[in-house]
Every structure is written in structure tokens, then in C-alpha cells.
Tab-separated table of C-alpha atoms in Angstrom:
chain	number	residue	atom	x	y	z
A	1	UNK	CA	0.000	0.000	0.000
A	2	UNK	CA	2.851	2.595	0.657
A	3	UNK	CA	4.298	1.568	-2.302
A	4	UNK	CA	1.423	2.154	-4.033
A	5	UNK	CA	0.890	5.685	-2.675
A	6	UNK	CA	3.990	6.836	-2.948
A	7	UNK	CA	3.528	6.105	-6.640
A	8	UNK	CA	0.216	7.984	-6.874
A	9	UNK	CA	2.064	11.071	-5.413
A	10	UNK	CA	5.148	10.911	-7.533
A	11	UNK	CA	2.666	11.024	-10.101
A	12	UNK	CA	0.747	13.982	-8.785
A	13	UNK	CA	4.025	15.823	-8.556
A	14	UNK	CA	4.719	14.886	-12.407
A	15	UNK	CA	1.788	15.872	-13.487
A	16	UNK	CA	1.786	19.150	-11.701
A	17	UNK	CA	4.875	19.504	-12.759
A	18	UNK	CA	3.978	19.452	-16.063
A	19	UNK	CA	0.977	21.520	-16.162
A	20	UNK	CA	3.198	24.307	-14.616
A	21	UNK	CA	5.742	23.835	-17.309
A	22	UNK	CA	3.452	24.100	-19.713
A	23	UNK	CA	1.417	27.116	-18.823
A	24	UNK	CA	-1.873	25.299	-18.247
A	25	UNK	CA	-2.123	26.059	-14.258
A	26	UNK	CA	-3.138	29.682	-14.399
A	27	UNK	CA	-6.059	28.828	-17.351
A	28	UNK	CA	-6.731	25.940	-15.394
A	29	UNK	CA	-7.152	27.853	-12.057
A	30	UNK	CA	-9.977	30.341	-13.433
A	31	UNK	CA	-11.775	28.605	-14.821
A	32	UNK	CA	-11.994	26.656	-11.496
A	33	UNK	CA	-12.864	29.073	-9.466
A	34	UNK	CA	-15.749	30.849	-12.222
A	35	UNK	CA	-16.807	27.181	-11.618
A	36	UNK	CA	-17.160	27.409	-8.199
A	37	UNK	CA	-17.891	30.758	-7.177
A	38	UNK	CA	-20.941	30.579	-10.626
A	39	UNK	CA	-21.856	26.731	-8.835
A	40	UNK	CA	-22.277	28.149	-5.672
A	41	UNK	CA	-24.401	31.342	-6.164
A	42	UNK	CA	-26.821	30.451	-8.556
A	43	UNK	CA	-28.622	28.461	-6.639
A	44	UNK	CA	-29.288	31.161	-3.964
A	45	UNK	CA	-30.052	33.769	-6.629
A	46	UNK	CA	-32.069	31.431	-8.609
A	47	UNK	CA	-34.505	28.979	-5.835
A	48	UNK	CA	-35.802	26.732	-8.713
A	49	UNK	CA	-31.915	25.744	-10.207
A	50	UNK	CA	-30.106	23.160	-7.919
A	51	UNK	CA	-26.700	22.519	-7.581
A	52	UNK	CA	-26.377	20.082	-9.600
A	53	UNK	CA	-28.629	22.127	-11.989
A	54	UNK	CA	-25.869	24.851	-11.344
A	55	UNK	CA	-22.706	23.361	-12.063
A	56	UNK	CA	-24.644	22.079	-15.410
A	57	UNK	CA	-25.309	25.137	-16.349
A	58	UNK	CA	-21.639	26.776	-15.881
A	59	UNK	CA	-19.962	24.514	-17.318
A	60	UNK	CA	-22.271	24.451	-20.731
A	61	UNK	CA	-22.348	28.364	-20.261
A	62	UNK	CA	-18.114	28.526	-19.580
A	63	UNK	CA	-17.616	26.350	-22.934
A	64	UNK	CA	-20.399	28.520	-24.886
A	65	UNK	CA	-22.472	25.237	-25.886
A	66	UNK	CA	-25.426	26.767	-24.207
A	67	UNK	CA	-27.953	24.198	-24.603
A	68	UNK	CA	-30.972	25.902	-23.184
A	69	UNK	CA	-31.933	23.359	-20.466
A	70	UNK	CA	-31.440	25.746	-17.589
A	71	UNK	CA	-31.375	29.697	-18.045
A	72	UNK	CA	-31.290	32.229	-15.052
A	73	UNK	CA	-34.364	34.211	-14.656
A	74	UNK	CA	-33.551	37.176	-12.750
A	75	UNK	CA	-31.037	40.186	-13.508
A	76	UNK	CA	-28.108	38.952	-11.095
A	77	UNK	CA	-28.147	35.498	-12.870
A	78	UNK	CA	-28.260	36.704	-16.108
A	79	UNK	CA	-25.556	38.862	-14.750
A	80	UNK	CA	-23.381	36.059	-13.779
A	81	UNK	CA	-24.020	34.242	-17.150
A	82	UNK	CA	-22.292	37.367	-18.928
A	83	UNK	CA	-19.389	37.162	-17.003
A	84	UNK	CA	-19.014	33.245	-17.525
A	85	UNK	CA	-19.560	33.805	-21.342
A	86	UNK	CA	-17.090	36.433	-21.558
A	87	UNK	CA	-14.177	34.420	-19.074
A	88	UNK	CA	-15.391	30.725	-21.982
A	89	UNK	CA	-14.603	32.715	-24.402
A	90	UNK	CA	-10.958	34.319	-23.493
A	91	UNK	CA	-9.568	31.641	-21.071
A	92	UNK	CA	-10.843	28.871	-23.296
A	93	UNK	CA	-9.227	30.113	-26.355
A	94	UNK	CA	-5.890	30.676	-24.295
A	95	UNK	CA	-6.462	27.291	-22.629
A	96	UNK	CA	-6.825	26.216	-26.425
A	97	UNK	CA	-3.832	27.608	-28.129
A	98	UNK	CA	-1.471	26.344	-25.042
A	99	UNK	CA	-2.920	22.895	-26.158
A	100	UNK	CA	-2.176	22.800	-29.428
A	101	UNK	CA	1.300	24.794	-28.994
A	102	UNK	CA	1.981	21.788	-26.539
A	103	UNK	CA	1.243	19.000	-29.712
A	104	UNK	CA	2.995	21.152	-32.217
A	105	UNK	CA	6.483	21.098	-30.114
A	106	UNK	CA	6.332	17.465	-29.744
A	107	UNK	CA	5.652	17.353	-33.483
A	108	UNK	CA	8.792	19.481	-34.270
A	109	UNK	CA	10.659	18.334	-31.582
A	110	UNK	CA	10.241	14.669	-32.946
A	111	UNK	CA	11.420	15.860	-36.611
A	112	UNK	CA	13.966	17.950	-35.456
A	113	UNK	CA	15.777	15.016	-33.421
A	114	UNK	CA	15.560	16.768	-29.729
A	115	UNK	CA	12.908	14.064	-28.571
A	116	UNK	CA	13.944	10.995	-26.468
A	117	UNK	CA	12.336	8.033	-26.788
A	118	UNK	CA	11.680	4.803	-24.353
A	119	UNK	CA	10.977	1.896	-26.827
A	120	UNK	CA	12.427	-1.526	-25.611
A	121	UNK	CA	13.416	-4.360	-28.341
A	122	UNK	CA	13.707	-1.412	-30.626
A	123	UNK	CA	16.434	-1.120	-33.766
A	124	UNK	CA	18.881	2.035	-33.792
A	125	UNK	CA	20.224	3.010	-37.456
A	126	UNK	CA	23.596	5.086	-36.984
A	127	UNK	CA	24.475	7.652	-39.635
A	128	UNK	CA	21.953	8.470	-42.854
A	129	UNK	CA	22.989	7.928	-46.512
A	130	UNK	CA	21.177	6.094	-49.282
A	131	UNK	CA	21.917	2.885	-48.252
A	132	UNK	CA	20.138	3.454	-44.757
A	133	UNK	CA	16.957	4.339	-46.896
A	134	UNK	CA	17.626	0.678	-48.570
A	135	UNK	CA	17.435	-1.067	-45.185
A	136	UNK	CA	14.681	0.657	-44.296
A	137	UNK	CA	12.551	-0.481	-46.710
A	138	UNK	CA	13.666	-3.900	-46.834
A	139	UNK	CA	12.667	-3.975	-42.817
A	140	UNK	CA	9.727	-3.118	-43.538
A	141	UNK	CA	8.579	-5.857	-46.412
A	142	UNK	CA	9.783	-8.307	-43.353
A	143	UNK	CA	6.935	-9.021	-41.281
A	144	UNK	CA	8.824	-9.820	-38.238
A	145	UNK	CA	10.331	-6.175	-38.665
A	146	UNK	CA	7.541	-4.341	-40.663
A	147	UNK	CA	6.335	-2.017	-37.577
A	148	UNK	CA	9.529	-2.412	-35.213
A	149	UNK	CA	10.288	0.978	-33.928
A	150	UNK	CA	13.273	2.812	-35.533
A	151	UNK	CA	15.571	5.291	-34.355
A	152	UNK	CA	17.904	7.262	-36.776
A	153	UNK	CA	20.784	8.894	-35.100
A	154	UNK	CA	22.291	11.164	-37.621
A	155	UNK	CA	23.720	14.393	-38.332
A	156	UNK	CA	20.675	15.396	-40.471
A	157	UNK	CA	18.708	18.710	-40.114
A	158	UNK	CA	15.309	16.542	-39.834
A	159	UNK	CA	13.742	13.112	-40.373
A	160	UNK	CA	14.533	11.838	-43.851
A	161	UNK	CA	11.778	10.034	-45.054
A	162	UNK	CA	7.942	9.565	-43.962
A	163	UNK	CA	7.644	6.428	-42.114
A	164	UNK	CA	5.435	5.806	-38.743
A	165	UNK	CA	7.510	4.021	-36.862
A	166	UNK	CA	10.870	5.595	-37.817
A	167	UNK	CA	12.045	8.156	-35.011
A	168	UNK	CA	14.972	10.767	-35.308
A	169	UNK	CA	17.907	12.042	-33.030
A	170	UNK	CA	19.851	14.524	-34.226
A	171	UNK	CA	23.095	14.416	-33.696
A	172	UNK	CA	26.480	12.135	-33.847
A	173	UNK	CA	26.887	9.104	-32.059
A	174	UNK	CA	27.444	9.819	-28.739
A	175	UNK	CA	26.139	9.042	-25.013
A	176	UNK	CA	23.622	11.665	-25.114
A	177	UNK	CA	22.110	10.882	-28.641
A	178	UNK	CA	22.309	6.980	-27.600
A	179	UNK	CA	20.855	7.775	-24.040
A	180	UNK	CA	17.296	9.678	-25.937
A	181	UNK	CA	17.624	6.545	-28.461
A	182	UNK	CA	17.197	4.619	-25.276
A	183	UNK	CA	20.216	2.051	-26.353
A	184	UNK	CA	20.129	0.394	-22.739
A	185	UNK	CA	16.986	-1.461	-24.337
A	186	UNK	CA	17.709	-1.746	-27.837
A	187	UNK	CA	17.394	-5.436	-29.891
A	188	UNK	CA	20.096	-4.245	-32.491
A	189	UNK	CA	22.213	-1.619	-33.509
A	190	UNK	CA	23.287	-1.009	-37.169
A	191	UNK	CA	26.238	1.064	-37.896
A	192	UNK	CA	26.989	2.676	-41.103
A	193	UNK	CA	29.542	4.928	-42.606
A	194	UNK	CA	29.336	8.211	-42.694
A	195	UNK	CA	29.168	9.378	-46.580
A	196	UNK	CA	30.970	12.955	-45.815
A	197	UNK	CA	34.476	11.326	-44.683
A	198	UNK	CA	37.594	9.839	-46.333
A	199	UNK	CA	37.866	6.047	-46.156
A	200	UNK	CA	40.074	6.104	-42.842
A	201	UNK	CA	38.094	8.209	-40.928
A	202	UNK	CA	34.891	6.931	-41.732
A	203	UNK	CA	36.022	3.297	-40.956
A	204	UNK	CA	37.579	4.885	-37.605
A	205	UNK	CA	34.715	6.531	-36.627
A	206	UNK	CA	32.794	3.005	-37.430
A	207	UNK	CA	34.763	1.963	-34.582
A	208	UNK	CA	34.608	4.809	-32.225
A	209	UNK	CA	30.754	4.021	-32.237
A	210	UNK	CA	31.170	0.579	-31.683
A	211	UNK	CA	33.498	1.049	-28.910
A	212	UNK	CA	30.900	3.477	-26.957
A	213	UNK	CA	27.864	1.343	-28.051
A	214	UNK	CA	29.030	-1.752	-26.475
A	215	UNK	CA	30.599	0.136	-23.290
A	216	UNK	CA	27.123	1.613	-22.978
A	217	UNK	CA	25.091	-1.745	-24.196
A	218	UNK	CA	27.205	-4.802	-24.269
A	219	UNK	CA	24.254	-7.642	-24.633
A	220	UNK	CA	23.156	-5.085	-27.725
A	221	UNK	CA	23.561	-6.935	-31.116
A	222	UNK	CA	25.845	-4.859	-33.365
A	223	UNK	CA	26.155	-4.485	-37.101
A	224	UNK	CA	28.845	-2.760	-38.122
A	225	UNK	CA	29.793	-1.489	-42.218
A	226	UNK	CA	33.320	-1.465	-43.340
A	227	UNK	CA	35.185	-0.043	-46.194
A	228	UNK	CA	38.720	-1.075	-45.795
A	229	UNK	CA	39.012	-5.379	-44.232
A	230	UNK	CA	42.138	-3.856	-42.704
A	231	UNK	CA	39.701	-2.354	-40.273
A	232	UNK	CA	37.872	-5.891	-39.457
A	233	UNK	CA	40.191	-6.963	-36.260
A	234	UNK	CA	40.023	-3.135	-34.919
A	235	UNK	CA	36.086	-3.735	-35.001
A	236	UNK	CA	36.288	-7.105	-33.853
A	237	UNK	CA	38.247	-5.840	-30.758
A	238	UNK	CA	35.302	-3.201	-30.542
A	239	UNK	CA	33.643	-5.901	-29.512
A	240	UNK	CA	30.985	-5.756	-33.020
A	241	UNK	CA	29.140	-8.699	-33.117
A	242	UNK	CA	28.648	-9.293	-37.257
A	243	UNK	CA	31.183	-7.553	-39.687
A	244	UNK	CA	30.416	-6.526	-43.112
A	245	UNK	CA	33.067	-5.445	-45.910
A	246	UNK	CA	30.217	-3.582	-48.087
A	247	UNK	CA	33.531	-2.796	-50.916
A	248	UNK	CA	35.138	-6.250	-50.571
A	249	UNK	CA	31.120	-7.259	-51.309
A	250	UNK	CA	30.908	-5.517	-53.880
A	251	UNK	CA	34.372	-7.037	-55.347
A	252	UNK	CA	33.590	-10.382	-55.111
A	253	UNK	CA	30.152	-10.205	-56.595
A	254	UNK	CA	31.459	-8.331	-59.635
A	255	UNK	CA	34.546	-10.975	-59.996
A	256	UNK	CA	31.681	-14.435	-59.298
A	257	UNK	CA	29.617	-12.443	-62.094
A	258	UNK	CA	32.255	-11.954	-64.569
A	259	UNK	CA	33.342	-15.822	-63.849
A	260	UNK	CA	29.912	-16.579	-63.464
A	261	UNK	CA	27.473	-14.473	-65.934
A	262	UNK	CA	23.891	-14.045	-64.174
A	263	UNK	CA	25.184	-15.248	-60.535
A	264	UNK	CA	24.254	-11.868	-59.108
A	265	UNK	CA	21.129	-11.954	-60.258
A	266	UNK	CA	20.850	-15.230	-58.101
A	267	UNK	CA	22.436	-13.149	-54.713
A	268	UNK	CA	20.328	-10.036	-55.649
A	269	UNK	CA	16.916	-12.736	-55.612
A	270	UNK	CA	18.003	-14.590	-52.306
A	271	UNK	CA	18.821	-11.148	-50.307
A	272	UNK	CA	16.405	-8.937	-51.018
A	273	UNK	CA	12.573	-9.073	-49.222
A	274	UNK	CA	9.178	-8.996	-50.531
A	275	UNK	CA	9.768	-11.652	-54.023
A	276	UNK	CA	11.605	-14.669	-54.665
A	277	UNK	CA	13.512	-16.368	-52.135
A	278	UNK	CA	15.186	-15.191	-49.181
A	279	UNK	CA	17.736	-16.419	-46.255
A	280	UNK	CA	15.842	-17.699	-43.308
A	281	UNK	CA	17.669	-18.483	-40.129
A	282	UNK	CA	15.965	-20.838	-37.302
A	283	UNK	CA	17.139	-23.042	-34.186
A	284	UNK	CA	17.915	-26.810	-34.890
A	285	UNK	CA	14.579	-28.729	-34.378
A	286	UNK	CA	14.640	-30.779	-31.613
A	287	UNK	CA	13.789	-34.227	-34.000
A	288	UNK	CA	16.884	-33.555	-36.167
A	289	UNK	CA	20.298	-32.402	-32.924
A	290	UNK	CA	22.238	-35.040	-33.463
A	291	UNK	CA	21.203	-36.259	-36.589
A	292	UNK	CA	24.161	-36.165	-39.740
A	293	UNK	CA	23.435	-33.185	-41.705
A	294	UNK	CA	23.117	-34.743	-44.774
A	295	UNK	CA	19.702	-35.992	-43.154
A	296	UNK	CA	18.793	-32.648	-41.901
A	297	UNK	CA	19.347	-31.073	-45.561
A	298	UNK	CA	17.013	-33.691	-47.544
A	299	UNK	CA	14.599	-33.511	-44.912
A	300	UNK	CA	14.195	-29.579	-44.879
A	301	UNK	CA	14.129	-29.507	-49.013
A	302	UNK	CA	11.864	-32.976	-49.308
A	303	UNK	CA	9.414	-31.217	-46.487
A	304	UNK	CA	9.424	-28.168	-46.002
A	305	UNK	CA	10.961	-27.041	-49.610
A	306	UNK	CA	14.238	-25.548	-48.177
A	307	UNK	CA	17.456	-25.889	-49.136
A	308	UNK	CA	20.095	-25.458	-45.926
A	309	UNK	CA	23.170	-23.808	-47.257
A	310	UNK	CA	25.150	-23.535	-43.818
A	311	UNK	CA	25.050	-23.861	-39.981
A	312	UNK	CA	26.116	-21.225	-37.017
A	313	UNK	CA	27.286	-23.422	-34.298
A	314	UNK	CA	25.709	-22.714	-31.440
A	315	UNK	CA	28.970	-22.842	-28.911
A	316	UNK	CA	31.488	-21.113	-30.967
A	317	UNK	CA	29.259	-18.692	-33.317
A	318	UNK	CA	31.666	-19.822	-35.805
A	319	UNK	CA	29.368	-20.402	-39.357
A	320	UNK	CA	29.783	-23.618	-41.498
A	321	UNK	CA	29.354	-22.841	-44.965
A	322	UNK	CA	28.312	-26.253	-47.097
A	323	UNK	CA	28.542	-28.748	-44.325
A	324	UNK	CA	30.426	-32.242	-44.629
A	325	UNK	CA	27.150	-34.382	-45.521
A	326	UNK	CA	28.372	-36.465	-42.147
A	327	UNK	CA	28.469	-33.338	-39.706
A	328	UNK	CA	26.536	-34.133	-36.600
A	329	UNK	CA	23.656	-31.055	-36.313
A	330	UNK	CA	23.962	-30.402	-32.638
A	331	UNK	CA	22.015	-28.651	-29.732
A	332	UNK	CA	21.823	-24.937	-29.762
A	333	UNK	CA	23.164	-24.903	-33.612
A	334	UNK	CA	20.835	-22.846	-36.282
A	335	UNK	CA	20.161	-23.190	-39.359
A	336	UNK	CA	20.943	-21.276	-42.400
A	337	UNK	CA	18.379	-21.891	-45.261
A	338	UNK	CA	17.113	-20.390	-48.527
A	339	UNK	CA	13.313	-20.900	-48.792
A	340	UNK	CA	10.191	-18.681	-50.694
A	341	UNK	CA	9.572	-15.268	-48.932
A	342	UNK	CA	6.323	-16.394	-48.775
A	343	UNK	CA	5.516	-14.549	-45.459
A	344	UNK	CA	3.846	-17.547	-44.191
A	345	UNK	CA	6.287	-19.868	-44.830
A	346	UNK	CA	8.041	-19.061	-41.272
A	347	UNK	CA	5.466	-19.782	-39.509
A	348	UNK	CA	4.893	-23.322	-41.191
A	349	UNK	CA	8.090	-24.547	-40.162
A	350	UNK	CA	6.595	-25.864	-36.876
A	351	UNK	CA	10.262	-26.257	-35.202
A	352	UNK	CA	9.091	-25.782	-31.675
């Protein structure tokens, strides 16, 4: 119970607070006491209108509705209804304005980066360039990710695109943007490169991020985009939990397709959301730990129409690309698998 009221009147005082920071206490208070002090007399200057009746009539009077049901008879009351007509009108429309100056900041606020925000399980987006914009939108064709919240933190002068549940900080990355991103309860974190810099600095300051990220967060998952692979162990000793070389990417599918004419047509189909087929990743079914994998892999095509390309051991994180066909699939391992993005499909898998 103390518990409980000491709650209730932390609350009070936040709430007070507030009104007082906001200008509403003053309005507020008039409008009060023309409440009271027109409740209260009334009823002696008019015998036939009760209290009740009273307060009825005030408040329809104070708001200018003026519905008719109860009307003062005698010169006092019609007196008092002047006055109450005149304070609706003013203290209203201040009361009014206040209210919708009050929505208005949050609005700008919000697209102007100064608001902090207390999502939990939530995805933060470090830095803004045209490839953010591309992982954006792929989020959102994912159904699992299609109305997670997301917070930009960028050096932008307001929020980029139109999207409901994208949310803006202004600013770099730094305790005080990732403290109003709320990165204590943050799912992931994806870090990008920031357009504006050379190659070494925008690989260093990759880092820099990462390094206050996981000092701030360290149970936060973190992707992390490279330029330069020389970078890879400094990010690695940052702590980042996935790496990716976006040029050394790039290199290698442009070398597989001039080997291989139409092969990135293939990788373009299997990564990107909303058509073809995508990459699926899911825990080991209980049926098939300690099964060999070549099992496991006719199994998942001849049933469920998937074709497992590798397996992230579950002790070491390492990742098995193209499994030896006797490799023992064991607890706590995933699966890697290319299926249809058939948004259902996920949910037929039935691995529980």
C-alpha cells in the first residue's frame, strides 16, 4: 500500500509539474474558481436551479455550448451568465492555443531530433545515406520487422523520409544521442559509414561508435559497415558482433559475375525481401540435434521445400558454410536456409 501511494504522489508531482511547465495552471485555475464561485451562487439567486442544476449550467455556459436546459431568470443570474460567457470565451481560447502549442512542439521536436524516446526491443540506425533508406525499406517488407520501432541517429537537419515508426535524433553518435535513443533497451544496432568522410576516418569513426555502443550496451547486437578489411580486427576488438566489408562485397560479386554471368542476379533474388527467395535463419529442431546433416538437408528440401546452405554453431558462433554431408547437427546450432519469402512460410516450419 505505501508503495502504491507513494507512486500515486510521484505522479501527482509529475503531473503538476507538467501543467506548470506548460502554462496550463493559471487557465486551469480560473476557470476553477468561475466554476465554483458561478456553482455556488446560482442556486441562492435562482430557488428553482439546484446545484447540480448549477454546475450544469456553468460549465455548458463557460464552454459557450449553451444548450438551453437551464437559463437564469432574474437580472443577477443573467448577470453572472455574462461574465461566464465572456471568461469561456478568453480563457478557453488561451487554454486552447497552449494545447495545441503543446502538440505542435512534440511534433517538431520529434522531426527535429531533440525528442527521447523509451521503446524496448527497438532497432537504432547510426548515420543516414542512401543505403540506410535501402534497409529501411527492406525492414519493412519483413513481417517480423515491418512495424519495429526505428531510431535514426544522424547528423541530419530533420527526419529523412515519412515512415510511422521511424524516429529521429539529431546528432552524432554519442552518449547523449544513444541515451534519448534509449540504447540500454535496444534489440540491435546497425552502424553505417558516414558518406561525408575519407575512407580512414569513416572506418575509424565506425569503430569509435562501436566502442561506446558496447561500453554503454554490451548484450546489444551490433552491425557494423566497413570499407577497408584492414579495419575488421580493430572492429572485432570493438567488440561488433557481425562484420560486413560492403567494398570487398561488392568485389567479389562483380569478380563471381564476370566468372559466373547471371550469378548476381541469383544473390540479388536470395537477399532482397518482398519476391523470390530469401535467407531464413531458425534453431535446430529438436527431432533432427544429433542427426548427420546430410539428413537434416534432404529432410528440410523434401518437407518443407528448403534448401540449408550452412550452420552457425551454437557454442562457438563460428558459421559452417556447405557442411560435410556427415556433420553431426547439434544442440543450440541454427540453421541457415534459402526458402520462398512467402511470409507464411516461417510460420509453417513448426520447429518448436
Amino acid at each position: 500500500m505505501k508503495s502504491n501511494s507513494f507512486k500515486f504522489r510521484n505522479w501527482i508531482e509529475k503531473f503538476g509539474e507538467f501543467l506548470e511547465s506548460e502554462n496550463f495552471i493559471r487557465p486551469l485555475l480560473v476557470i476553477g474558481i468561475i466554476i465554483a464561485i458561478s456553482s455556488l451562487s446560482l442556486p441562492i439567486i435562482e430557488p428553482n436551479v439546484s446545484l447540480i442544476d448549477s454546475l450544469w449550467w456553468t460549465v455548458v455556459t463557460l464552454t459557450t455550448v449553451g444548450y438551453g436546459d437551464v437559463t437564469p431568470q432574474t437580472i443577477p443570474g443573467r448577470f453572472i451568465a455574462f461574465i461566464d460567457m465572456l471568461v469561456g470565451i478568453g480563457v478557453l481560447a488561451i487554454l486552447t492555443a497552449q494545447v495545441a502549442s503543446f502538440f505542435v512542439e512534440i511534433k517538431i521536436t520529434k522531426d527535429l531530433g531533440m525528442h527521447s524516446y523509451h521503446f524496448e526491443k527497438h532497432i537504432i540506425l547510426c548515420e543516414w545515406n542512401y543505403r540506410a533508406e535501402i534497409i529501411i525499406n527492406e525492414l519493412r517488407l519483413e513481417p517480423e520487422t515491418q512495424k519495429t520501432p526505428i531510431i535514426l541517429i544522424a547528423d541530419i537537419d530533420r527526419k529523412p523520409i515519412k515512415d510511422k515508426y521511424l524516429f529521429f535524433v539529431k546528432g552524432q553518435v554519442c552518449d547523449k544521442t544513444l541515451h534519448q535513443a534509449n540504447l540500454e533497451k535496444a534489440k540491435t544496432v546497425i552502424i553505417l559509414g558516414d558518406s561525408n568522410l575519407d575512407y580512414t576516418s569513416r572506418d575509424a569513426k565506425v569503430v569509435l561508435s562501436t566502442l561506446t555502443i558496447e561500453s554503454i550496451n554490451p548484450q546489444v547486437y551490433t552491425i557494423v559497415e566497413l570499407l577497408d578489411e584492414a579495419h575488421i580486427q580493430a572492429c572485432k576488438r570493438a567488440r561488433a558482433d557481425e562484420i560486413i566489408v560492403s567494398s570487398k562485397l561488392s568485389s567479389h560479386l562483380i569478380s563471381s559475375a564476370t566468372i559466373n554471368h547471371g550469378i548476381s542476379k541469383v544473390i540479388s533474388d536470395i537477399v532482397t525481401y518482398g519476391y523470390g527467395s530469401q535467407l531464413f535463419k531458425i534453431a535446430v529442431p529438436e527431432s533432427e540435434i544429433g542427426n548427420p546433416f546430410i539428413d537434416v538437408f534432404m529432410r528440410m528440401k523434401q518437407e518443407r521445400q528448403s534448401t540449408v546452405i550452412a550452420i552457425e554453431e551454437g557454442k562457438t558462433g563460428e558459421t559452417i558454410s556447405n557442411p560435410s554431408p556427415d556433420y553431426q547437427v547439434a544442440a543450440n546450432d541454427y540453421l541457415i536456409y534459402i526458402a520462398s519469402s512467402d511470409k507464411s512460410h516461417s510460420a509453417n516450419l513448426n520447429i518448436e
